[in-house]
Amino acid sequence: MEGDVEGELLLVETELQDVQDQIRALLEHQERLQERHSHLSSLLLLDSQNQNPPPPEDWSRAFHWDSRAHDLRFNLFGISSYRPNQREIINAVMSGRDVLVIMAAGGGKSLCYQLPALLHDGITLVVSPLLSLIQDQVMGLKALGIPANMLTSTTSKEDEKFIYKALDKGEGALKILYVTPEKISKSKRFMSKLEKCNHGGRLSLVAIDEAHCCSQWGHDFRPDYKNLGILKIQFPNIPVVALTATATYKVQMDLMEMLHIPKCVKFVSTVNRPNLFYKVHDKSSVGKNVVDEIADFIKGSYPNNESGIVYCFSRKECEQIAKDLRDRGISADFYHADMEVTSREKVHLRWSKSKLQVIVGTVAFGDAVRIGRLRETSKHNDTSLEEE
Ligand SMILES: Nc1ncnc2c1ncn2[C@@H]1O[C@H](COP(=O)(O)OP(=O)(O)OP(=O)(O)O)[C@@H](O)[C@H]1O
């Protein structure tokens, strides 16, 4: 009896194993068929789209937000007319499309997301790579009375609480929120608050500044930018506007893929900027004389205290050159990454308010410059770049 049962048990177990193997093989076959099915369907879709491409949109036509946009542009930003492509970009963004903007540095990219941010009801999230750049933007917007804020490593607990409340519950006034890419890739808490913000219908737009940082083919790759594609995955209905001053075709393709915006509307403006010019001066081989030359150049060319920047390679050099310039009667101070955030802000603020003529900085200050008053930018050692 025992022998019969054991024999049958063995048979059943073998048969069961057989059935399981067949099921596994069938499931694998099903998966292969499904993959092939979706591949063939997408080929068909692509083919039909290529045969009937949608007619190009006319982004310069009239839109129902025109008069509100005009009012904000003129009365709030104090800008009398749009520069080429700005209005079209704003219209595409306002129409809910993903947009890629390639526009020269200083061309006016910020308005292309700041104006839609104000036209929309909710909050616009702006991802920007540099703390100094974020501080400058937030400072400028606040000065115009626009509720803008930033969530970075330097944000106070109190501000953080205010921002999280705004995202979470829609409390308090917040229209434009700047973050660094690290916030998106590293802070689960922030992403969950953003999720709530979107769930409550309060997230209106995502802007990605300096978008070329996404691409390893670009000149300024930032690993954390690679993770920004999560924004489109998590918030597929929120339009993304990606902005950059420099992007080769390869970089454009790369960043469109990384940000998951394959069907974005692309605007490429001319990079020709007649107001920018380079001037190269021969420098003396004696360090002290070089400072004399820079001081003479600033005094001679910019006698009305027009603001400017002198770039140096090292932090120590920044401090020394700033002192040397002060000794020569120029109001100068230094700016570098080793300084306390509050000291950096103080210097930046004095410079922005024309209380300081020259900032002597490392590249940490680089992109912080976003104001039209800039007149002289010189590189201690070899070159100078000027903007009129
Ligand atoms: N239509 C306009 N007419 C006049 N000034 C404008 C216009 N649009 C923007 N500006 C001004 O041009 C300056 C540069 O604009 P903005 O900072 O947006 O440049 P940007 O394209 O973001 O440059 P970057 O690539 O360096 O970040 C700002 O002072 C801004 O107020």
PDB file of N, CA and C in Angstrom, residues 7-48:
ATOM      1  N   GLY A   7       4.670   5.632  -5.150  1.00  0.00           N
ATOM      2  CA  GLY A   7       4.853   5.578  -6.612  1.00  0.00           C
ATOM      3  C   GLY A   7       3.987   6.616  -7.314  1.00  0.00           C
ATOM      4  N   GLU A   8       2.689   6.695  -6.857  1.00  0.00           N
ATOM      5  CA  GLU A   8       1.775   7.650  -7.516  1.00  0.00           C
ATOM      6  C   GLU A   8       2.194   9.103  -7.236  1.00  0.00           C
ATOM      7  N   LEU A   9       2.627   9.340  -5.981  1.00  0.00           N
ATOM      8  CA  LEU A   9       3.081  10.694  -5.611  1.00  0.00           C
ATOM      9  C   LEU A   9       4.212  11.155  -6.537  1.00  0.00           C
ATOM     10  N   LEU A  10       5.114  10.246  -6.802  1.00  0.00           N
ATOM     11  CA  LEU A  10       6.245  10.566  -7.676  1.00  0.00           C
ATOM     12  C   LEU A  10       5.763  10.921  -9.086  1.00  0.00           C
ATOM     13  N   LEU A  11       4.769  10.100  -9.544  1.00  0.00           N
ATOM     14  CA  LEU A  11       4.216  10.358 -10.884  1.00  0.00           C
ATOM     15  C   LEU A  11       3.569  11.745 -10.967  1.00  0.00           C
ATOM     16  N   VAL A  12       2.747  12.043  -9.913  1.00  0.00           N
ATOM     17  CA  VAL A  12       2.035  13.341  -9.888  1.00  0.00           C
ATOM     18  C   VAL A  12       3.040  14.490  -9.867  1.00  0.00           C
ATOM     19  N   GLU A  13       4.076  14.306  -9.020  1.00  0.00           N
ATOM     20  CA  GLU A  13       5.087  15.380  -8.940  1.00  0.00           C
ATOM     21  C   GLU A  13       5.766  15.607 -10.285  1.00  0.00           C
ATOM     22  N   THR A  14       6.060  14.517 -10.994  1.00  0.00           N
ATOM     23  CA  THR A  14       6.709  14.652 -12.303  1.00  0.00           C
ATOM     24  C   THR A  14       5.782  15.366 -13.284  1.00  0.00           C
ATOM     25  N   GLU A  15       4.484  14.933 -13.225  1.00  0.00           N
ATOM     26  CA  GLU A  15       3.519  15.547 -14.145  1.00  0.00           C
ATOM     27  C   GLU A  15       3.348  17.046 -13.844  1.00  0.00           C
ATOM     28  N   LEU A  16       3.290  17.374 -12.522  1.00  0.00           N
ATOM     29  CA  LEU A  16       3.149  18.780 -12.113  1.00  0.00           C
ATOM     30  C   LEU A  16       4.313  19.612 -12.649  1.00  0.00           C
ATOM     31  N   GLN A  17       5.514  19.053 -12.481  1.00  0.00           N
ATOM     32  CA  GLN A  17       6.707  19.755 -12.966  1.00  0.00           C
ATOM     33  C   GLN A  17       6.606  20.007 -14.474  1.00  0.00           C
ATOM     34  N   ASP A  18       6.065  18.992 -15.169  1.00  0.00           N
ATOM     35  CA  ASP A  18       5.872  19.087 -16.625  1.00  0.00           C
ATOM     36  C   ASP A  18       4.948  20.250 -16.986  1.00  0.00           C
ATOM     37  N   VAL A  19       3.807  20.267 -16.244  1.00  0.00           N
ATOM     38  CA  VAL A  19       2.802  21.315 -16.507  1.00  0.00           C
ATOM     39  C   VAL A  19       3.410  22.702 -16.247  1.00  0.00           C
ATOM     40  N   GLN A  20       4.161  22.793 -15.110  1.00  0.00           N
ATOM     41  CA  GLN A  20       4.767  24.105 -14.784  1.00  0.00           C
ATOM     42  C   GLN A  20       5.746  24.555 -15.868  1.00  0.00           C
ATOM     43  N   ASP A  21       6.520  23.576 -16.380  1.00  0.00           N
ATOM     44  CA  ASP A  21       7.461  23.928 -17.461  1.00  0.00           C
ATOM     45  C   ASP A  21       6.711  24.435 -18.680  1.00  0.00           C
ATOM     46  N   GLN A  22       5.593  23.765 -18.981  1.00  0.00           N
ATOM     47  CA  GLN A  22       4.805  24.199 -20.156  1.00  0.00           C
ATOM     48  C   GLN A  22       4.241  25.609 -19.930  1.00  0.00           C
ATOM     49  N   ILE A  23       3.722  25.832 -18.694  1.00  0.00           N
ATOM     50  CA  ILE A  23       3.162  27.170 -18.399  1.00  0.00           C
ATOM     51  C   ILE A  23       4.247  28.241 -18.579  1.00  0.00           C
ATOM     52  N   ARG A  24       5.457  27.960 -18.018  1.00  0.00           N
ATOM     53  CA  ARG A  24       6.544  28.933 -18.129  1.00  0.00           C
ATOM     54  C   ARG A  24       6.879  29.216 -19.597  1.00  0.00           C
ATOM     55  N   ALA A  25       6.928  28.125 -20.384  1.00  0.00           N
ATOM     56  CA  ALA A  25       7.261  28.305 -21.809  1.00  0.00           C
ATOM     57  C   ALA A  25       6.178  29.119 -22.506  1.00  0.00           C
ATOM     58  N   LEU A  26       4.903  28.836 -22.131  1.00  0.00           N
ATOM     59  CA  LEU A  26       3.799  29.586 -22.762  1.00  0.00           C
ATOM     60  C   LEU A  26       3.837  31.069 -22.371  1.00  0.00           C
ATOM     61  N   LEU A  27       4.136  31.307 -21.064  1.00  0.00           N
ATOM     62  CA  LEU A  27       4.198  32.708 -20.611  1.00  0.00           C
ATOM     63  C   LEU A  27       5.307  33.475 -21.328  1.00  0.00           C
ATOM     64  N   GLU A  28       6.452  32.783 -21.513  1.00  0.00           N
ATOM     65  CA  GLU A  28       7.556  33.443 -22.226  1.00  0.00           C
ATOM     66  C   GLU A  28       7.149  33.743 -23.672  1.00  0.00           C
ATOM     67  N   HIS A  29       6.439  32.768 -24.248  1.00  0.00           N
ATOM     68  CA  HIS A  29       5.976  32.951 -25.624  1.00  0.00           C
ATOM     69  C   HIS A  29       5.001  34.142 -25.696  1.00  0.00           C
ATOM     70  N   GLN A  30       4.114  34.217 -24.681  1.00  0.00           N
ATOM     71  CA  GLN A  30       3.130  35.319 -24.641  1.00  0.00           C
ATOM     72  C   GLN A  30       3.855  36.676 -24.546  1.00  0.00           C
ATOM     73  N   GLU A  31       4.883  36.725 -23.689  1.00  0.00           N
ATOM     74  CA  GLU A  31       5.617  37.975 -23.526  1.00  0.00           C
ATOM     75  C   GLU A  31       6.284  38.395 -24.835  1.00  0.00           C
ATOM     76  N   ARG A  32       6.891  37.372 -25.532  1.00  0.00           N
ATOM     77  CA  ARG A  32       7.543  37.698 -26.820  1.00  0.00           C
ATOM     78  C   ARG A  32       6.518  38.224 -27.820  1.00  0.00           C
ATOM     79  N   LEU A  33       5.339  37.592 -27.827  1.00  0.00           N
ATOM     80  CA  LEU A  33       4.295  38.026 -28.770  1.00  0.00           C
ATOM     81  C   LEU A  33       3.823  39.450 -28.452  1.00  0.00           C
ATOM     82  N   GLN A  34       3.680  39.714 -27.129  1.00  0.00           N
ATOM     83  CA  GLN A  34       3.220  41.065 -26.741  1.00  0.00           C
ATOM     84  C   GLN A  34       4.219  42.133 -27.166  1.00  0.00           C
ATOM     85  N   GLU A  35       5.510  41.827 -26.949  1.00  0.00           N
ATOM     86  CA  GLU A  35       6.545  42.791 -27.355  1.00  0.00           C
ATOM     87  C   GLU A  35       6.494  43.045 -28.848  1.00  0.00           C
ATOM     88  N   ARG A  36       6.384  41.939 -29.599  1.00  0.00           N
ATOM     89  CA  ARG A  36       6.343  42.062 -31.068  1.00  0.00           C
ATOM     90  C   ARG A  36       5.109  42.860 -31.488  1.00  0.00           C
ATOM     91  N   HIS A  37       3.988  42.602 -30.787  1.00  0.00           N
ATOM     92  CA  HIS A  37       2.735  43.280 -31.096  1.00  0.00           C
ATOM     93  C   HIS A  37       2.888  44.788 -30.910  1.00  0.00           C
ATOM     94  N   SER A  38       3.493  45.171 -29.756  1.00  0.00           N
ATOM     95  CA  SER A  38       3.591  46.619 -29.516  1.00  0.00           C
ATOM     96  C   SER A  38       4.596  47.255 -30.483  1.00  0.00           C
ATOM     97  N   HIS A  39       5.655  46.497 -30.846  1.00  0.00           N
ATOM     98  CA  HIS A  39       6.615  47.032 -31.815  1.00  0.00           C
ATOM     99  C   HIS A  39       5.940  47.265 -33.170  1.00  0.00           C
ATOM    100  N   LEU A  40       5.159  46.257 -33.617  1.00  0.00           N
ATOM    101  CA  LEU A  40       4.504  46.386 -34.928  1.00  0.00           C
ATOM    102  C   LEU A  40       3.469  47.516 -34.909  1.00  0.00           C
ATOM    103  N   SER A  41       2.731  47.636 -33.771  1.00  0.00           N
ATOM    104  CA  SER A  41       1.718  48.710 -33.691  1.00  0.00           C
ATOM    105  C   SER A  41       2.382  50.071 -33.764  1.00  0.00           C
ATOM    106  N   SER A  42       3.546  50.215 -33.050  1.00  0.00           N
ATOM    107  CA  SER A  42       4.174  51.542 -33.075  1.00  0.00           C
ATOM    108  C   SER A  42       4.726  51.854 -34.464  1.00  0.00           C
ATOM    109  N   LEU A  43       5.176  50.790 -35.187  1.00  0.00           N
ATOM    110  CA  LEU A  43       5.646  51.025 -36.570  1.00  0.00           C
ATOM    111  C   LEU A  43       4.508  51.550 -37.433  1.00  0.00           C
ATOM    112  N   LEU A  44       3.339  50.923 -37.254  1.00  0.00           N
ATOM    113  CA  LEU A  44       2.165  51.336 -38.037  1.00  0.00           C
ATOM    114  C   LEU A  44       1.793  52.783 -37.729  1.00  0.00           C
ATOM    115  N   LEU A  45       1.811  53.121 -36.393  1.00  0.00           N
ATOM    116  CA  LEU A  45       1.442  54.472 -35.961  1.00  0.00           C
ATOM    117  C   LEU A  45       2.401  55.511 -36.541  1.00  0.00           C
ATOM    118  N   LEU A  46       3.711  55.181 -36.457  1.00  0.00           N
ATOM    119  CA  LEU A  46       4.733  56.083 -36.976  1.00  0.00           C
ATOM    120  C   LEU A  46       4.529  56.317 -38.468  1.00  0.00           C
ATOM    121  N   ASP A  47       4.225  55.215 -39.167  1.00  0.00           N
ATOM    122  CA  ASP A  47       4.039  55.295 -40.607  1.00  0.00           C
ATOM    123  C   ASP A  47       2.861  56.208 -40.939  1.00  0.00           C
ATOM    124  N   SER A  48       1.745  56.030 -40.170  1.00  0.00           N
ATOM    125  CA  SER A  48       0.569  56.846 -40.473  1.00  0.00           C
ATOM    126  C   SER A  48       0.837  58.310 -40.133  1.00  0.00           C
TER     127      SER A  48
END
